[in-house]
PDB file of C-alpha atoms in Angstrom:
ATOM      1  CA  UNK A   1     -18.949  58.677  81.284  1.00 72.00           C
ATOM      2  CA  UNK A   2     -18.218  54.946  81.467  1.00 77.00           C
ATOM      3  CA  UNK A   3     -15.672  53.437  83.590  1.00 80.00           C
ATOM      4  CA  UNK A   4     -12.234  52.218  82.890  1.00 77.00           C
ATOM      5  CA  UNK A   5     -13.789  48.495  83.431  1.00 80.00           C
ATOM      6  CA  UNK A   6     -17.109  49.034  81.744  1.00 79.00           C
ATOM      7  CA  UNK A   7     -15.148  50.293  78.317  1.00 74.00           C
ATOM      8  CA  UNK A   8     -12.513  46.860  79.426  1.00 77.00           C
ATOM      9  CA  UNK A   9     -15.539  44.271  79.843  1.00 78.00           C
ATOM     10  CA  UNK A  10     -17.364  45.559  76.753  1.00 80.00           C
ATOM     11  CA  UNK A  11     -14.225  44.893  74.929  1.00 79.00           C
ATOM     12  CA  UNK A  12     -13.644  41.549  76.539  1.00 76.00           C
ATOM     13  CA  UNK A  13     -17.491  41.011  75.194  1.00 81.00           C
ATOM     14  CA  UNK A  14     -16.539  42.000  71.915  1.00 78.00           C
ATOM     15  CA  UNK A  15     -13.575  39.717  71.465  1.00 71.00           C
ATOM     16  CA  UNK A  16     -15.490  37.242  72.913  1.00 73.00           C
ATOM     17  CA  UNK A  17     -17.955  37.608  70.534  1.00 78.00           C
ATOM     18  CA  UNK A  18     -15.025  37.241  67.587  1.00 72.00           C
ATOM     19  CA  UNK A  19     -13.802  34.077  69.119  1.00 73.00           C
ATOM     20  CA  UNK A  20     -17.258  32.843  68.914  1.00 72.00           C
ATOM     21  CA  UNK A  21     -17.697  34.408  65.496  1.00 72.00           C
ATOM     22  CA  UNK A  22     -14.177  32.978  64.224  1.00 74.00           C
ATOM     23  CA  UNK A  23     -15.195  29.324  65.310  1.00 72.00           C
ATOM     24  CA  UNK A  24     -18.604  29.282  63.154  1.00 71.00           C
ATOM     25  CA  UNK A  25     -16.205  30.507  60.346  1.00 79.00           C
ATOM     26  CA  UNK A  26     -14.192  27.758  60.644  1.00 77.00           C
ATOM     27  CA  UNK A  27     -16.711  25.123  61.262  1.00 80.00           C
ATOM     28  CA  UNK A  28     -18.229  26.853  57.526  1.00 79.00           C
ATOM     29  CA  UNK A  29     -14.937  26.953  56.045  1.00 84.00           C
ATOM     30  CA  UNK A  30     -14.216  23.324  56.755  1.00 85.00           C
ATOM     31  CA  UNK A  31     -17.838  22.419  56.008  1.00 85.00           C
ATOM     32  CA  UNK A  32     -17.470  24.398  52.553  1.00 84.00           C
ATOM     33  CA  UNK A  33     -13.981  22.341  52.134  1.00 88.00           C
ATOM     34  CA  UNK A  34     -15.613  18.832  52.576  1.00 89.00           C
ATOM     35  CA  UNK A  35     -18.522  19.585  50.370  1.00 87.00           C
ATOM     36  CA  UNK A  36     -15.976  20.739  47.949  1.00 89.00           C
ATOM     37  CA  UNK A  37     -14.336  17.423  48.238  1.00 88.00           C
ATOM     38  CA  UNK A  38     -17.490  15.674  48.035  1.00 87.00           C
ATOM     39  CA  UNK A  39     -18.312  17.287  44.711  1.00 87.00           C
ATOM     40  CA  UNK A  40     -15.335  16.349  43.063  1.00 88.00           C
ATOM     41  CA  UNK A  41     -15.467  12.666  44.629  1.00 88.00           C
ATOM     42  CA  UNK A  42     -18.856  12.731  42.742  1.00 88.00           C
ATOM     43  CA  UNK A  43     -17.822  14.477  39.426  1.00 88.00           C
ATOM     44  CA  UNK A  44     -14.678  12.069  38.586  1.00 87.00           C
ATOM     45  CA  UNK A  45     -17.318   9.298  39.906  1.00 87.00           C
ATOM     46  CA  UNK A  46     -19.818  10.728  36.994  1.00 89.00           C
ATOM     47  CA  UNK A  47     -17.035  10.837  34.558  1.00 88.00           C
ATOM     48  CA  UNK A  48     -15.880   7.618  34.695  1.00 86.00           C
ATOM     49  CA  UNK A  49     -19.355   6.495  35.138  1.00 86.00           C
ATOM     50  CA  UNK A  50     -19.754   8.401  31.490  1.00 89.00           C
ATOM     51  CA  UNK A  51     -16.902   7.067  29.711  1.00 86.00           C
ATOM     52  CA  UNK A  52     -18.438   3.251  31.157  1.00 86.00           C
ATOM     53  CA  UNK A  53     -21.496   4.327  29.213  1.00 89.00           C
ATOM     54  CA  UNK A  54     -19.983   5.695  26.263  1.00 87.00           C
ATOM     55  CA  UNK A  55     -18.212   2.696  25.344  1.00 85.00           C
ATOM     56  CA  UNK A  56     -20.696   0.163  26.142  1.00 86.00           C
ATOM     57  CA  UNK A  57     -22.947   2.068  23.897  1.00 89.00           C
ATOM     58  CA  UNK A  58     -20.164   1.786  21.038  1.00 87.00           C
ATOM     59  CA  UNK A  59     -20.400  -1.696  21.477  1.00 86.00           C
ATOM     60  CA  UNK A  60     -23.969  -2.128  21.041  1.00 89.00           C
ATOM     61  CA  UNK A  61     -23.544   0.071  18.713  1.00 88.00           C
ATOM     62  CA  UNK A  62     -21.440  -1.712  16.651  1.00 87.00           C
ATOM     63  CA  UNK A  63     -23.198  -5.122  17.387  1.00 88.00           C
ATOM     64  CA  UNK A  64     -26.165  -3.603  15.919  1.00 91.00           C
ATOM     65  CA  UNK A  65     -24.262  -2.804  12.838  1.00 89.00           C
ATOM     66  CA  UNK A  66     -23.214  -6.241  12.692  1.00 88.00           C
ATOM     67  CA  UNK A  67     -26.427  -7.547  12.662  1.00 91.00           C
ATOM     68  CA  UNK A  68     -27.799  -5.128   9.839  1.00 91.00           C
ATOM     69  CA  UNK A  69     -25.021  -6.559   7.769  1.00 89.00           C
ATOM     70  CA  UNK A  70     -26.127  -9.719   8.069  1.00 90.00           C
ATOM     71  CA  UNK A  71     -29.878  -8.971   7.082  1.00 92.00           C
ATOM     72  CA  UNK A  72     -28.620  -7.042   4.348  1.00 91.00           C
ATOM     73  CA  UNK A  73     -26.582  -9.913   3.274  1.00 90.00           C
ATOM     74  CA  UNK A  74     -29.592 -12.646   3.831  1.00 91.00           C
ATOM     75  CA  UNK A  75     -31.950 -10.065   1.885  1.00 92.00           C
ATOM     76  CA  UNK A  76     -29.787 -10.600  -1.212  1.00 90.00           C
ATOM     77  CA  UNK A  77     -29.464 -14.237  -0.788  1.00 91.00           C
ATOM     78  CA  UNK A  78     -33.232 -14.113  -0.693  1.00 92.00           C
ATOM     79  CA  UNK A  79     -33.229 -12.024  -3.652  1.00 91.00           C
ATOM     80  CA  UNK A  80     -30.931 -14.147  -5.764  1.00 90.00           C
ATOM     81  CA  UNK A  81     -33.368 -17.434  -5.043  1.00 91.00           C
ATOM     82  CA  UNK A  82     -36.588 -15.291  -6.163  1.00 92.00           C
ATOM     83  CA  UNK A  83     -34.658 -14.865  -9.218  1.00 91.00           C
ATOM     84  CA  UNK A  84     -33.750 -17.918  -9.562  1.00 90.00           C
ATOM     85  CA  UNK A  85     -37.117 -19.858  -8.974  1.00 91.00           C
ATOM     86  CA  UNK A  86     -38.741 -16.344 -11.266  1.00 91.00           C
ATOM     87  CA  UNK A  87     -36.137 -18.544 -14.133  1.00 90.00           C
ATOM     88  CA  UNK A  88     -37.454 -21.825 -13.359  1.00 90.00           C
ATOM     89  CA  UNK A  89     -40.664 -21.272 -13.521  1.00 89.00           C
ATOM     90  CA  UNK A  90     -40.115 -19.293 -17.058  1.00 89.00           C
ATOM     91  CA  UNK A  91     -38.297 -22.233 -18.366  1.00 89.00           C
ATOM     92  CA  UNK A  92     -40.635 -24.800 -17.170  1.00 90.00           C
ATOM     93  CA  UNK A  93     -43.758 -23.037 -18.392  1.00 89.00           C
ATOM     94  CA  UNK A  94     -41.979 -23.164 -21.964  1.00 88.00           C
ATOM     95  CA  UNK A  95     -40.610 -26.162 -21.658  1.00 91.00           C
ATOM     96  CA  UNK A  96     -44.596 -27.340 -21.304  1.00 89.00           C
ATOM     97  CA  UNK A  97     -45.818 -24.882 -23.749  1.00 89.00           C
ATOM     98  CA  UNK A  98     -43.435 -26.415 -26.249  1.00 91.00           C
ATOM     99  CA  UNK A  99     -43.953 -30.008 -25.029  1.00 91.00           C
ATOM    100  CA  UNK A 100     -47.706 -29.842 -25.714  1.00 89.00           C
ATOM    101  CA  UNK A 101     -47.083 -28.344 -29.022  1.00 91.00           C
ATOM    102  CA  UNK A 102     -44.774 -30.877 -30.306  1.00 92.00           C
ATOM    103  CA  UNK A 103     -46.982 -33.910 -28.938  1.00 90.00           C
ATOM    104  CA  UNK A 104     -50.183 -32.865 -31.003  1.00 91.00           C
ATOM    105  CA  UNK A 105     -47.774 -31.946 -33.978  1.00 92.00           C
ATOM    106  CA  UNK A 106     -46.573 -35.254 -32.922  1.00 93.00           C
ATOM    107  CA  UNK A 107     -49.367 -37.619 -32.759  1.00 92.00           C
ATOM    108  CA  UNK A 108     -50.490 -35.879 -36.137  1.00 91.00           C
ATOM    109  CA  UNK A 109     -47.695 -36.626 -38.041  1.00 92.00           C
ATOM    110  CA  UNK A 110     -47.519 -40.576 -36.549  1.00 91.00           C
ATOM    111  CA  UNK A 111     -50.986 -40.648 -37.452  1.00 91.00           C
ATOM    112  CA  UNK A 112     -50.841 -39.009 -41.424  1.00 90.00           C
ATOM    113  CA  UNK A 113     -47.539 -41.397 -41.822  1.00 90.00           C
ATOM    114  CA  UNK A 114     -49.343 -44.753 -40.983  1.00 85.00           C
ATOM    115  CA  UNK A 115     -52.015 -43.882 -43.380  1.00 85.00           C
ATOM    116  CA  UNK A 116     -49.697 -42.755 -46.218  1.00 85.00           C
ATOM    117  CA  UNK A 117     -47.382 -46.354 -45.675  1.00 81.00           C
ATOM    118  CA  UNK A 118     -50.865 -48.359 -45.574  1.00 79.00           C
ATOM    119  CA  UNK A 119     -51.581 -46.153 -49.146  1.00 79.00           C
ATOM    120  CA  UNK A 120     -48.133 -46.203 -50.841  1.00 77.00           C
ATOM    121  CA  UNK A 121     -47.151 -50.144 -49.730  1.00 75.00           C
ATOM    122  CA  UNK A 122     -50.772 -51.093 -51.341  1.00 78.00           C
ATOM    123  CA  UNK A 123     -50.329 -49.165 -54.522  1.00 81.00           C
ATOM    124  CA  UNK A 124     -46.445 -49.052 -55.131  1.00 81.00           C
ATOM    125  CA  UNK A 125     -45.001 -52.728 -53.496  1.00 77.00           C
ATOM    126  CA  UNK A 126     -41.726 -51.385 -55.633  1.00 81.00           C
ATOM    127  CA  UNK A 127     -41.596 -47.808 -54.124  1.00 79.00           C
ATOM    128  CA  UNK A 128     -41.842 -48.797 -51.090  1.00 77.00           C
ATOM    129  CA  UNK A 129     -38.652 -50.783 -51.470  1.00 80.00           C
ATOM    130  CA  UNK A 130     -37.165 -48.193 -53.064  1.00 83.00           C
ATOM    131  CA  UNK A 131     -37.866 -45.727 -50.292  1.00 82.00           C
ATOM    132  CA  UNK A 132     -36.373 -48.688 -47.608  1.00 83.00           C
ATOM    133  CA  UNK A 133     -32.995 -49.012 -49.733  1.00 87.00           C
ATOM    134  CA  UNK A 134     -32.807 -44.792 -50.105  1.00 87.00           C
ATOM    135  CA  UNK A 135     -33.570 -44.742 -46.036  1.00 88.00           C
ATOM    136  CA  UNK A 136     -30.433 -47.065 -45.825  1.00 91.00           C
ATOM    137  CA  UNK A 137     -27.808 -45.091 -47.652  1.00 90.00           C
ATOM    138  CA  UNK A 138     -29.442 -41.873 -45.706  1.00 88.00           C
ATOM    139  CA  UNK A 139     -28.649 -43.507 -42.559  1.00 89.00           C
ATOM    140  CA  UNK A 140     -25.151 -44.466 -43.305  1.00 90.00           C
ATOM    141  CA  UNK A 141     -24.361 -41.845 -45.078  1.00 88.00           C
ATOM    142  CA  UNK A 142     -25.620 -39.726 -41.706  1.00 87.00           C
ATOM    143  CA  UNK A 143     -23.171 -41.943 -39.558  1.00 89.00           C
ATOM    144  CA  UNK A 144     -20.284 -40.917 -42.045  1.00 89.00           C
ATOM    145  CA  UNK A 145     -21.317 -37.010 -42.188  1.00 87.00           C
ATOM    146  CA  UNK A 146     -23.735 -36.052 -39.387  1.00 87.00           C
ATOM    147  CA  UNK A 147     -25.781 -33.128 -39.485  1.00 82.00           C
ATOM    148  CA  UNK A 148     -25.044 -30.110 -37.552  1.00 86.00           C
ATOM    149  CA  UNK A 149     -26.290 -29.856 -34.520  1.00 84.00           C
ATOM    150  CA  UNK A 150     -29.144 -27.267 -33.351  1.00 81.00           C
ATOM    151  CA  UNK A 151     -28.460 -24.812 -31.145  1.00 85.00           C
ATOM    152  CA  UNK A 152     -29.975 -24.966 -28.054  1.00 79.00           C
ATOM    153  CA  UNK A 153     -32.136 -22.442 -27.146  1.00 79.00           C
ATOM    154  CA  UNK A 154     -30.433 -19.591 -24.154  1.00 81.00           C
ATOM    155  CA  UNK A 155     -31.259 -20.124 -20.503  1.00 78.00           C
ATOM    156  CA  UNK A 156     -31.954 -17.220 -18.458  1.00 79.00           C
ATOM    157  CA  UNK A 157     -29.124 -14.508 -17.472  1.00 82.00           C
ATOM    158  CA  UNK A 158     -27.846 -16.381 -14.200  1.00 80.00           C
ATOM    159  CA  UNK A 159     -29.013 -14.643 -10.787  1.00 79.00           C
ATOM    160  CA  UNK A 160     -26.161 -12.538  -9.066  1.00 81.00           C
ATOM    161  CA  UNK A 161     -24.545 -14.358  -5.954  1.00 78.00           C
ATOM    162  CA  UNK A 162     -23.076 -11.898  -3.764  1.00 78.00           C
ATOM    163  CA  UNK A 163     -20.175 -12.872  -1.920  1.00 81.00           C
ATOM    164  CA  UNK A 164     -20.446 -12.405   2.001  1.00 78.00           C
ATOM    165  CA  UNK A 165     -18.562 -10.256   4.059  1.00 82.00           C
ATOM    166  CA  UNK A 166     -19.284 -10.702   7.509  1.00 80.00           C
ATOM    167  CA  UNK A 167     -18.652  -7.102   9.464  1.00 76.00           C
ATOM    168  CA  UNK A 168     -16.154  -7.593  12.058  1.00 80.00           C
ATOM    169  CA  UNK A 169     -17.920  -5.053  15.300  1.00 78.00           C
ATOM    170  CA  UNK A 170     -15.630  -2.941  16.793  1.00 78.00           C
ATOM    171  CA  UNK A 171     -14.953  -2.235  20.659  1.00 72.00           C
ATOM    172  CA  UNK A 172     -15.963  -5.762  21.693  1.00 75.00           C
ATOM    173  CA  UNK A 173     -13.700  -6.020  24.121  1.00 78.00           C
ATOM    174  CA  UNK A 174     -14.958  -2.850  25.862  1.00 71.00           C
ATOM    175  CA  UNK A 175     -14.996  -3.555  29.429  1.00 76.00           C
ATOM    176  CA  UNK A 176     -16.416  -1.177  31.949  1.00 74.00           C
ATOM    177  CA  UNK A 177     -13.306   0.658  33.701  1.00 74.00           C
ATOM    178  CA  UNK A 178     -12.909   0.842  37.663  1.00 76.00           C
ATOM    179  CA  UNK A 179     -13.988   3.323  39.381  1.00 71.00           C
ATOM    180  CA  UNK A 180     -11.836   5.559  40.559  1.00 74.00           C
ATOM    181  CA  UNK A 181     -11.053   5.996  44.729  1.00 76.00           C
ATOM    182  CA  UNK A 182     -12.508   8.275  46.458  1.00 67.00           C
ATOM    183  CA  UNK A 183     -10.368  11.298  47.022  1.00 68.00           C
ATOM    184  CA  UNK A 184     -10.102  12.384  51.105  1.00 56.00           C
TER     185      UNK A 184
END
């Protein structure tokens, strides 16, 4: 059977051995506490961080929008001067078409009328007189009364001409927020 002091010292051994025990614990506990701290430190660090992010993205974002606008806007300006040279051309090409026309109708006529005044002035002297005095009262009868007028013919339906309306980006004055202090 074991002695009054060998039951004592194995108890002193034993708390011993809890003090000891009792002081790691802590030493954990407090380690376990600062890590804790250190996570949160880091998660409002990665918020804010995320927020910083979030709205310098929406800035780009809308920037980028912005821009698109703008193309979309010089695409129809683009569109509206294809159109419009498309209409040029159109009305040039009949302009000529009808300009070559009339100067071989043209030359024709001057042509036949020179040889019918060289035939009529030879043949009739009296007709042609005639013809000079009824010319006359034409003419100033033509100054009293003109003739209607002809219509011209219709130009091309005009081009559309869209009106620009620059888009106004939001969040441009986004500005990354401070980060927070460390906590601890």
């Amino acid at each position: 059977m074991p002695s009054l002091q060998d039951v004592a010292d194995q108890i002193n051994a034993k708390l011993d051995e809890l003090i000891v025990n009792t002081a790691v614990t802590a030493q954990v506990r407090d380690g376990v506490i600062n890590l804790n701290n250190s996570v949160s430190n880091l998660d409002v660090h990665m918020q804010a961080g995320m927020a910083n992010i979030a709205g310098g993205l929406l800035a780009i974002w809308e920037l980028e929008k912005a821009s698109l606008a703008e193309l979309r806007h010089h695409s129809e300006q683009n569109d509206t001067v294809i159109c419009l040279l498309q209409n040029a051309n159109e009305l040039l090409c009949g302009i000529t078409r009808k300009l070559t026309m009339e100067l071989r109708v043209s030359q024709d006529t001057n042509e036949a009328v020179r040889r019918m005044e060289g035939i009529v002035e030879r043949g009739m002297p009296a007709a042609a007189g005639d013809y000079d005095r009824l010319r006359q009262v034409k003419d100033t009868l033509a100054e009293c009364c003109p003739p209607q007028p002809v219509e011209p013919e219709p130009c091309p339906e005009p081009c559309p001409v869209r009106q620009h309306k620059p888009y106004q980006p939001k969040g441009q004055d986004w500005k990354p927020a401070a980060l927070p202090k460390p906590e601890g």
